[in-house]
Every structure is written in C-alpha cells, then in structure tokens.
C-alpha cells in the first residue's frame, strides 16, 4: 500500500491501517474452557488424552519429560559456531536483564514512620514453547533468562512434540538458559497443567511464552489464578527512514518482519518519495530469492505500507497512533526523532541497527507488546517474575502523629473497627 | 474457627482454609459481553439506557459530568479536620509513590553497543469508583495519585450515582488527587465507555479501581485492549502475634478486616493459646458495640480463624501458603519474622502498626493482591501507569562484532530475511 500524508484521503486510509485487526479470529473460548476444567478434574489422564488427540503421540510410550541429559546432549551436538552464537545471545540477554533487578526501599520519614518495599521472585514459573515452525531457541532464551535472573527457583518448560518429534535447538537453548524441567506437552492442556498442577507436574505461579489461539485463550482464562505475560498478536515493524539509506537494507528490514507470518505488518515512513519507490522495488526483487517468500509476499501485500510524509518529524505522531512493537529510526541522527516518540515497544537507533539484531543478540527482550498495546504495556522483563511487598512500621510516637487522621477518615467512611484499631494505639 | 498446628487433623483443616474460595460466584460473563458489545456499537445511547436500567436516573436530566466547580465546592464544604486528614493522606501517598518512579537506562557496553530503556506514562487512565457503601475517598486517593505521579495527562473517573445521589467525600478526594474528569456512570457500561470511547468520553489506555462482579468481569474481558489492575477478591488479614500484645488491640485489627464484607477473612497465628482465647473473647465483646457488627460477625464466624503454633517461626510457612493481602507482625522484634516471609501484599511491623493506618495515611498503596495472588502480584503502583521502551544502537563496528551471531541464529531458525537484514550491514 502506498500512502501520501499530503493526500486528501490520507486520514481515512491511515485510520483504517491503525484500526485494522490482523488477528485471525478463532473462537476457541468454549473449547478451551472445557479442556481447562477437564485437566483440573482429571489431571494427568486428561493431559495424556489431549496429547494423543492433538499431538498424535502417547506420553506413556514417549515419556512425559525430556531429561537434563537429553538437553545436554542436544547442546553438545550443536555446530560449534551455532553454539557460540546461542551462548553470546544468552550472555548479552543475561547482562541486560540483570540490570533490571529493582532495588528495595527502606527509609524513615519526618513523622518517624518507617516505610519501604521489598522485591522477591515468584517461586515457580512456566514457559510455553510452541512446537513446529515457531519453535525458536531465541524465544526460549528471551523467556527463560529473565525468570532465572529474577531468581525463580523452578522454571518448567512445556513444548508440544507433534508425532513425538523434538527440536534439538530448543533443548540446547533450554539447557543454556537453565530451565529446570522440560515437559513434552502443549496446547491448552499444558497451560492448564501448569496452572492447576497435576500428580506429575507441580503448579506454577506465572506462565509466559508465545502460543497459538488455544494457548493464548487458556492463559487469558487463567489470568488472576496465575500471573501471565501480555497476550501477543501478530508481529509488526515501523521504519522511519530518510533518502540517504540503502534501499536494499530497508527492504530487508521490512521483509524480516513480513516473513514471520502472513498477518505480520511492515510499514515504512519516508520523506523521500523516490526512496520509497526504490525500497518497493527492492522488496519485490528480494522476494524472488527468499526461501520464506510465500509468507513474506502475502504479509507485504496484505498489510505492508509505504507512507510518504513531508518531513520525518511528521511521522512520529502517526507512528504513535500505531504504537508499534518495533521501530527503526534509520537516520544519521536518530536522537531527535527518538525524543519525539511516545509509544513503541522497542526502538532501533541509526542505520546500522536492524531490528533482527535485537531478535537475537542485542540484549533487550524480544517479547514485546503488539497490536497498539505499547500504549500501555512493556516488553517482558525481570519484573514479570517478581513481586513487591510494601511495609510500614510505626512506633508509639509516630502513630500518635499520623493516627488521628486515620481515625477521622475511618469514621467518615463508616468503618468503626478501622478507627478503633488505630485509636487504641494512640496515647499508649 | 480454632486450630492447633499440633493436632493430627491440622493439615487437612488448614489446607481447606487455604483453598477456600470466598468469592461470591456470580456468572455475569455473558451479560457483560452483551453490554460491552452494545456500548461499542451504540456508544452514549447504550450507556444512557443502562444507566436508567441499573442506576435509576436519566443522564440527560442529571447531567453526564460532575464539573470541577462541584468537586471544589465539595472540598470547601468539608469539616476542616476531615479535610486536613484527607490532605495528610494525599501528601503521604504522593511522597511514597513519587519514590517509585523508575529510572531510565542508557549505557554502552564493551562491544560498543548502546542499550537502554526509557519509561513514559500512559496518555490517559480511567478510574472506577463504586457507588453506595463502598464509595471510599481513600480509594480515590490510592488509585488516582499514582496515576498523577506517573505523569498521566488525563485521568477520567467514573462513578455510579444510584438515584442521582453523589458522595461529596468522593468528589472532594477527586479534587485533591487531581482527577481531570468525573462521569456519573457505573457498571460494565462505564468500563466499556472508558475502553472503547464514545462521542462524549474519549477512550483511555488503562482502567483501574475496585467494583462489583460486573465491573470486574468487564475489566477482565477488556484486558489486552486496555491495561487493567489485578482483579480483586475479598479482603483479608493475617496477624502473627505473641502473648505480650493487648488482646483488645489484636481483636480490633481482626475486626477491621471483618467489617469490610461478610466474605472478608481475618486469621490470627499465635504461640500462646491463652492469648488466643483472650483475643477471641475480646472479639466477641467488641462486636457488641460495633456499628458494623452484622457484617463483621458473619465474616468472623464464616472465615475467621485463630491458629495456635508451637513457635511464631512456624507461622511464616503457613502464612506463605495464604499469601495474604495484609500481614501484621505484632511482636517486639518483627524484623526476624519479616525476613522469613515470602509472600504478602503489605506487611505491618510491630505492635503500634495496625493495618488500618495503612488503609489511609501510611503512604504505601492499599490496593493489594488478594486471594493468594501475592504469590505473583504486587500492589498498585506508579508502574501500572507507565510503560518501558527498550532501545538499541549499533554502529558499523559493533554490528560487525555481534551481527554474525544473529545471522547464524536466523539461519538456524529458518528466517532468511532476518539474516539478510543483518548481513547487509556487516563489512560496510
């Protein structure tokens, strides 16, 4: 799609782009409710039956767990260059997330009241890893490492192994990330097992990780019983680029998002119409040699856009309306544009920072809010695996100072036992 | 209920206490779905119709908004002592939450890669305030002040005014907290109006605040379209107290939770059976003079418990299983016990810190995880109104260092456009 921000019909066309729902609506809600109730009631038996039904293998024969030795063997069998790459990625992700660990607070104020907050990790977390095409080792690292950095004692991974087949890269990544348990189950039944627990699988406190519509719906229905990460939609990228970029580089960036899924979205804003044309041509050319061309071409045709703006500064308020998961600022001085951006999951600054480097080895998390959720949500972090306990301590002198106000408010709110519990401590 | 941790049937009885669901199950799910769809489709007209239906007044006659002058007048008309109390509470809440504002990060690592994170407030937030009995000014302060401290530009409050009647204390608190808009609407229709927007009401990014089953279900269904705070259940307190406490003080603390609702829960752990008896007697005695005795007596009879443990250290692992919203450590040296506690929303240290002081003027937030959710969730904070944008910047030298690993991983994951977008920048 080609849009010109100066055209009279631009606002209508852009508004349609902002409002487009790219999610595939699949109403699995009642089917998932049934599976959750079944696993809650019948535990492992229900999980095993659904695994035969959906994944086509018998857990009694294939085994429920993949043991540590198998993960270790998968790691040892890796091509050394690939192993080095995974280890570099893990190290950079670990370092970035270690700096996210929040500080405790503890201080005493002028009234003599001590107050503060103490952070602690959740005891256990579950990590969903899709089977098949979307079984990415990078996703294992990005979900597991923040949990381990947070100090989670037990990290249980579930992954479907359709037909019994396992992706060794995923096992190697689990080993590097320090995953404690690997279960060869998937779908809503695996999420239910993690949330409720079964005879074999102890329950967890938090469940994270990407999945299909069934997995997403199971997490949504269990939200509140366990903590979950944000429900994710199709991936997206916005590139803001001037005419001094190499069109081939920008075309590759747009395609790197488009190749994920037909529902992915890639949008270029540029102030140079000729450059926009050159990128469009480069996209067409690169598609001819891309192994993922079928997916990428559909995504680009259905959801891609090149939008010409008078100046790049005009792109930032439009970009804020999209609140994109990924935003590249491919200009010589990205700082000025970055200062104008309000809503984006992750930003890639300058011509030499393709979004894909952040998918693997940048360090920041690649699990990011999609579908305009960057207006209010953040990428996965150590905080998703921790919780904060606030605390307060008064002595006789400090309760005498602030207590009377509490009594007044409790009385006004019609809560006399609240008032009494404070009043009894006054003047004692 | 009286339990002795040494009794043979203790584990079964305590497990039943931990697993007890005190929520009133009210299946409003499909009714709420209908209301949300109706407000989305018909906007203000649907909101007005539901307001007649549920709140019994005609918005066209009573007006949709309560203007700033009315809030100001409510504040000016307050009893001066009460006004001072609200202002002290607001000031202490503001100070505590200001210290929660997270720091941005921006650094360059040994590979020459610049990485960091930038926090920013959401643009707008909605605050639900219940009408009738649970219309607490303290709740307005606790929900609104963190939003304003975060830097939220627009804070829209909705509150039902059954029969058109408004609680002036709530308006005064809204004025002190800096609420920008007050709408006299409630229920699922008000939550829908905030999430989708209508002709009159602009949509918001985050919706917080307590409400009945309809409000909670509306928030749950809209989770993901907007950010929400944790779904809240009945309130609860655990007190760990030795025999040196005044039984009257501890009885008042237990009743301060019990008077909220028949489904509230108050539990005392003590190592002194005689003290436990004295507290039970004091509860009975205090109930005779309590205006909220009907509610408090039901809560105490149905959900209250006094549990005798061999030593107070034995109470902390039991308390962790409850992961209570509020925990009082009523001992001379609360520090040692606090160090052993893993899961609690907020902790009140020492004999002179009744939980109720934290409801009003302590400073930390009184919106806390209930129903064992302190295992993974935290109290409301400034972070609920902010989001984090991570960023990354490579130059030609640093992409040359880390880029090859990204190419290797992209290739292994079968994502060639990812690899190409990085490879094009290598060696240039």
Coordinates of N, CA, C and O in Angstrom, one line a residue, chain B residues 104-215:
Chain B
X104 N 15.4 5.7 34.0 CA 15.8 5.3 32.6 C 17.2 4.7 32.7 O 18.0 4.9 33.6
X105 N 17.5 3.9 31.6 CA 18.8 3.4 31.5 C 19.4 3.7 30.1 O 18.7 3.7 29.1
X106 N 20.7 4.0 30.1 CA 21.3 4.3 28.8 C 22.8 4.1 29.0 O 23.5 4.8 29.7
X107 N 23.4 3.0 28.4 CA 24.8 2.8 28.5 C 25.4 2.1 27.3 O 24.6 1.6 26.4
X108 N 26.7 2.1 27.1 CA 27.3 1.5 26.0 C 28.2 0.4 26.5 O 29.0 0.6 27.5
X109 N 28.1 -0.8 26.0 CA 28.9 -1.9 26.5 C 30.2 -2.1 25.8 O 30.6 -1.3 24.9
X110 N 30.9 -3.2 26.2 CA 32.3 -3.4 25.7 C 32.3 -3.7 24.2 O 33.3 -3.4 23.5
X111 N 31.2 -4.2 23.7 CA 31.1 -4.4 22.2 C 30.8 -3.1 21.4 O 30.8 -3.1 20.2
X112 N 30.6 -2.0 22.2 CA 30.3 -0.8 21.5 C 28.8 -0.6 21.2 O 28.4 0.3 20.5
X113 N 28.0 -1.5 21.8 CA 26.5 -1.4 21.5 C 25.9 -0.6 22.6 O 26.2 -0.8 23.8
X114 N 25.1 0.4 22.2 CA 24.4 1.3 23.2 C 23.1 0.6 23.4 O 22.4 0.3 22.5
X115 N 22.7 0.5 24.7 CA 21.4 -0.1 25.0 C 20.8 0.5 26.3 O 21.5 1.1 27.1
X116 N 19.5 0.5 26.3 CA 18.9 1.1 27.5 C 17.4 0.9 27.5 O 16.8 0.1 26.7
X117 N 16.7 1.7 28.3 CA 15.3 1.6 28.4 C 14.8 3.0 28.9 O 15.4 3.7 29.7
X118 N 13.6 3.4 28.3 CA 13.1 4.7 28.7 C 11.6 4.5 29.1 O 10.9 3.8 28.5
X119 N 11.3 5.0 30.3 CA 10.0 4.9 30.9 C 9.1 6.1 30.5 O 9.6 7.2 30.5
X120 N 7.9 5.9 30.2 CA 7.0 7.0 30.0 C 5.6 6.7 30.5 O 5.2 5.5 30.5
X121 N 4.8 7.7 30.8 CA 3.4 7.5 31.3 C 2.5 7.1 30.2 O 2.7 7.5 29.0
X122 N 1.4 6.4 30.5 CA 0.4 6.2 29.5 C -0.3 7.6 29.4 O -0.2 8.5 30.2
X123 N -1.0 7.8 28.2 CA -1.5 9.1 28.0 C -2.8 9.4 28.8 O -3.0 10.5 29.3
X124 N -3.6 8.3 29.1 CA -4.8 8.5 29.8 C -5.2 7.3 30.6 O -4.8 6.2 30.2
X125 N -5.9 7.5 31.7 CA -6.3 6.4 32.5 C -7.7 6.6 33.0 O -8.1 7.8 33.1
X126 N -8.4 5.5 33.2 CA -9.7 5.6 33.8 C -9.7 5.0 35.2 O -9.0 4.0 35.5
X127 N -10.5 5.6 36.1 CA -10.6 5.2 37.5 C -12.1 4.9 37.8 O -12.9 5.7 37.7
X128 N -12.3 3.6 38.2 CA -13.7 3.2 38.6 C -13.8 3.4 40.1 O -13.0 3.0 40.9
X129 N -14.8 4.1 40.5 CA -15.1 4.3 41.9 C -16.6 3.8 42.2 O -17.5 4.3 41.6
X130 N -16.7 2.8 43.0 CA -18.1 2.2 43.2 C -19.0 3.3 43.9 O -18.5 4.2 44.5
X131 N -20.3 3.1 43.7 CA -21.2 4.0 44.3 C -21.6 3.3 45.6 O -21.2 2.2 46.0
X132 N -22.5 4.0 46.4 CA -23.1 3.4 47.6 C -22.1 3.1 48.7 O -21.1 3.9 48.8
X133 N -22.2 2.0 49.4 CA -21.5 1.7 50.6 C -20.0 1.7 50.4 O -19.2 2.1 51.3
X134 N -19.5 1.2 49.3 CA -18.0 1.1 49.1 C -17.4 2.4 48.4 O -16.4 2.3 47.8
X135 N -18.1 3.5 48.5 CA -17.6 4.7 47.8 C -16.6 5.4 48.8 O -17.1 6.2 49.6
X136 N -15.4 5.0 48.8 CA -14.4 5.4 49.8 C -13.5 6.5 49.2 O -12.8 6.3 48.2
X137 N -13.4 7.7 49.9 CA -12.5 8.7 49.4 C -11.0 8.2 49.4 O -10.2 8.5 48.6
X138 N -10.7 7.3 50.4 CA -9.3 6.8 50.5 C -9.0 6.0 49.2 O -7.9 6.0 48.7
X139 N -10.0 5.3 48.7 CA -9.8 4.5 47.4 C -9.5 5.5 46.2 O -8.7 5.1 45.4
X140 N -10.2 6.6 46.2 CA -9.9 7.6 45.1 C -8.5 8.0 45.2 O -7.8 8.1 44.2
X141 N -8.0 8.4 46.4 CA -6.6 8.8 46.6 C -5.7 7.7 46.2 O -4.7 8.0 45.4
X142 N -5.9 6.5 46.6 CA -4.9 5.4 46.4 C -4.8 5.0 44.9 O -3.8 4.6 44.4
X143 N -5.9 5.2 44.1 CA -5.9 4.9 42.7 C -5.5 6.1 41.8 O -4.8 5.9 40.8
X144 N -5.9 7.3 42.2 CA -5.7 8.4 41.4 C -4.2 9.0 41.5 O -3.6 9.4 40.6
X145 N -3.7 9.0 42.8 CA -2.4 9.7 43.0 C -1.3 9.0 42.3 O -0.5 9.7 41.6
X146 N -1.2 7.6 42.3 CA -0.1 7.0 41.5 C -0.2 7.4 40.0 O 0.9 7.5 39.4
X147 N -1.4 7.5 39.5 CA -1.5 7.9 38.0 C -1.0 9.3 37.8 O -0.2 9.5 36.8
X148 N -1.3 10.2 38.7 CA -0.8 11.5 38.5 C 0.7 11.6 38.8 O 1.4 12.4 38.1
X149 N 1.2 10.9 39.7 CA 2.6 10.9 40.0 C 3.3 10.3 38.8 O 4.4 10.8 38.4
X150 N 2.7 9.3 38.1 CA 3.4 8.7 36.9 C 3.4 9.7 35.8 O 4.3 9.6 34.9
X151 N 2.6 10.7 35.8 CA 2.5 11.7 34.7 C 1.4 11.5 33.7 O 1.5 12.1 32.6
X152 N 0.4 10.8 34.1 CA -0.7 10.6 33.2 C -1.4 11.9 32.9 O -1.8 12.6 33.9
X153 N -1.6 12.2 31.7 CA -2.1 13.5 31.3 C -3.6 13.7 31.6 O -4.1 14.7 32.0
X154 N -4.3 12.6 31.4 CA -5.8 12.7 31.5 C -6.3 11.5 32.4 O -6.1 10.4 32.0
X155 N -6.9 11.8 33.5 CA -7.4 10.8 34.4 C -8.9 11.0 34.5 O -9.4 12.0 35.0
X156 N -9.7 10.0 34.0 CA -11.1 10.1 33.9 C -11.7 9.2 35.0 O -11.5 8.0 34.9
X157 N -12.5 9.7 35.9 CA -13.1 8.9 36.9 C -14.6 8.6 36.5 O -15.3 9.5 36.0
X158 N -15.0 7.4 36.7 CA -16.5 7.1 36.6 C -17.0 6.6 37.9 O -16.3 5.9 38.6
X159 N -18.2 7.0 38.2 CA -18.8 6.5 39.5 C -20.3 6.6 39.3 O -20.9 7.5 38.9
X160 N -20.9 5.4 39.7 CA -22.4 5.4 39.5 C -23.0 6.3 40.6 O -22.5 6.4 41.8
X161 N -24.1 6.9 40.3 CA -24.8 7.8 41.3 C -26.2 7.3 41.4 O -27.1 7.9 40.8
X162 N -26.4 6.1 42.1 CA -27.8 5.5 42.1 C -28.8 6.5 42.5 O -28.6 7.2 43.6
X163 N -29.8 6.6 41.8 CA -30.9 7.6 42.1 C -30.4 9.0 41.9 O -31.1 10.0 42.4
X164 N -29.2 9.2 41.4 CA -28.7 10.5 41.2 C -27.9 11.1 42.4 O -27.3 12.2 42.3
X165 N -27.8 10.3 43.4 CA -27.1 10.8 44.7 C -25.6 10.6 44.6 O -25.1 9.6 44.2
X166 N -24.9 11.7 44.9 CA -23.4 11.7 44.9 C -22.8 11.8 46.3 O -23.4 12.5 47.1
X167 N -21.7 11.1 46.4 CA -21.0 11.1 47.7 C -20.0 12.3 47.7 O -19.0 12.3 47.0
X168 N -20.2 13.3 48.5 CA -19.4 14.5 48.4 C -17.9 14.2 48.8 O -17.0 14.9 48.3
X169 N -17.7 13.2 49.7 CA -16.3 12.9 50.1 C -15.5 12.4 48.9 O -14.3 12.7 48.8
X170 N -16.2 11.6 48.1 CA -15.5 11.1 46.9 C -15.1 12.3 45.9 O -14.0 12.3 45.4
X171 N -16.0 13.2 45.8 CA -15.7 14.4 44.9 C -14.6 15.2 45.5 O -13.7 15.7 44.8
X172 N -14.6 15.4 46.8 CA -13.5 16.1 47.5 C -12.2 15.4 47.3 O -11.2 16.1 47.0
X173 N -12.2 14.1 47.4 CA -10.9 13.4 47.2 C -10.5 13.5 45.8 O -9.3 13.6 45.5
X174 N -11.4 13.4 44.8 CA -11.1 13.5 43.4 C -10.4 14.9 43.1 O -9.4 15.0 42.4
X175 N -10.9 15.9 43.8 CA -10.4 17.3 43.6 C -8.9 17.3 44.1 O -8.0 17.8 43.5
X176 N -8.7 16.8 45.3 CA -7.4 16.8 45.9 C -6.4 15.9 45.1 O -5.2 16.3 45.0
X177 N -6.9 14.8 44.6 CA -6.0 13.9 43.8 C -5.7 14.4 42.4 O -4.8 13.9 41.8
X178 N -6.5 15.4 41.9 CA -6.2 15.9 40.6 C -6.9 15.2 39.5 O -6.4 15.2 38.3
X179 N -8.0 14.5 39.8 CA -8.8 13.9 38.7 C -9.3 14.9 37.7 O -9.7 16.0 38.1
X180 N -9.1 14.6 36.4 CA -9.4 15.6 35.4 C -10.9 15.6 35.0 O -11.4 16.6 34.6
X181 N -11.5 14.4 35.0 CA -12.9 14.3 34.6 C -13.7 13.4 35.5 O -13.1 12.4 35.9
X182 N -14.9 13.8 35.9 CA -15.7 12.9 36.7 C -17.0 12.6 35.9 O -17.8 13.6 35.6
X183 N -17.3 11.4 35.7 CA -18.6 11.0 34.9 C -19.5 10.2 35.9 O -19.0 9.3 36.5
X184 N -20.8 10.6 35.9 CA -21.7 9.9 36.8 C -22.3 8.6 36.1 O -23.5 8.5 36.0
X185 N -21.4 7.7 35.8 CA -21.9 6.4 35.2 C -21.1 5.3 35.9 O -20.1 5.5 36.5
X186 N -21.7 4.1 35.8 CA -21.0 3.0 36.5 C -21.3 1.7 35.8 O -21.8 1.6 34.7
X187 N -20.9 0.6 36.5 CA -21.2 -0.7 35.9 C -20.3 -1.1 34.7 O -19.4 -0.3 34.4
X188 N -20.7 -2.2 34.1 CA -19.9 -2.6 32.9 C -20.0 -1.6 31.8 O -19.1 -1.4 31.0
X189 N -21.1 -0.8 31.8 CA -21.3 0.2 30.7 C -20.3 1.3 30.8 O -19.8 1.8 29.8
X190 N -19.9 1.6 32.1 CA -18.9 2.7 32.3 C -17.5 2.2 31.9 O -16.7 2.9 31.3
X191 N -17.2 1.0 32.2 CA -15.9 0.4 31.9 C -15.8 0.3 30.3 O -14.8 0.6 29.8
X192 N -16.9 -0.1 29.7 CA -16.9 -0.2 28.2 C -16.7 1.2 27.6 O -15.9 1.3 26.6
X193 N -17.4 2.2 28.2 CA -17.2 3.6 27.6 C -15.8 4.0 27.7 O -15.2 4.7 26.8
X194 N -15.1 3.7 28.9 CA -13.7 4.1 29.0 C -12.8 3.4 28.0 O -11.8 3.9 27.5
X195 N -13.1 2.1 27.8 CA -12.2 1.3 26.9 C -12.4 1.6 25.5 O -11.4 1.8 24.7
X196 N -13.6 1.7 25.0 CA -13.9 1.9 23.6 C -14.0 3.4 23.2 O -13.8 3.8 22.1
X197 N -14.3 4.2 24.2 CA -14.6 5.6 23.9 C -16.0 5.8 23.4 O -16.6 4.8 22.8
X198 N -16.6 6.9 23.6 CA -18.0 7.2 23.0 C -17.8 8.6 22.4 O -16.8 9.3 22.5
X199 N -18.9 9.2 21.9 CA -18.9 10.6 21.4 C -18.5 11.5 22.6 O -17.7 12.5 22.4
X200 N -19.0 11.3 23.8 CA -18.7 12.1 24.9 C -17.4 11.8 25.6 O -16.7 12.7 26.0
X201 N -17.1 10.5 25.7 CA -16.0 10.1 26.6 C -14.9 9.6 25.7 O -15.0 8.6 25.0
X202 N -13.7 10.2 25.8 CA -12.5 9.7 25.0 C -12.0 8.4 25.6 O -12.1 8.3 26.8
X203 N -11.5 7.5 24.8 CA -11.0 6.2 25.4 C -9.8 6.4 26.2 O -9.0 7.4 26.0
X204 N -9.5 5.5 27.1 CA -8.3 5.6 27.9 C -7.5 4.3 27.6 O -7.9 3.4 27.0
X205 N -6.2 4.4 28.2 CA -5.3 3.3 27.9 C -5.3 2.2 29.0 O -4.9 1.1 28.8
X206 N -5.6 2.7 30.3 CA -5.5 1.8 31.4 C -6.8 2.1 32.3 O -7.2 3.2 32.4
X207 N -7.3 1.0 32.8 CA -8.5 1.2 33.7 C -8.2 0.5 35.1 O -7.8 -0.7 35.1
X208 N -8.3 1.2 36.1 CA -8.1 0.7 37.5 C -9.3 1.0 38.4 O -10.2 1.7 38.0
X209 N -9.3 0.4 39.5 CA -10.3 0.7 40.5 C -11.2 -0.5 40.8 O -11.4 -1.4 40.0
X210 N -11.7 -0.6 42.1 CA -12.5 -1.7 42.5 C -13.9 -1.6 42.0 O -14.3 -0.5 41.5
X211 N -14.6 -2.7 42.0 CA -16.0 -2.7 41.6 C -16.7 -4.0 41.9 O -16.0 -5.0 42.3
X212 N -17.9 -4.1 41.6 CA -18.7 -5.4 41.8 C -18.3 -6.4 40.7 O -17.4 -6.2 39.9
X213 N -19.0 -7.5 40.7 CA -18.7 -8.6 39.8 C -18.9 -8.2 38.3 O -18.1 -8.6 37.5
X214 N -19.8 -7.2 38.1 CA -20.0 -6.8 36.7 C -18.8 -6.0 36.2 O -18.3 -6.1 35.1
X215 N -18.3 -5.1 37.1 CA -17.1 -4.3 36.8 C -15.9 -5.1 36.6 O -15.1 -5.0 35.6

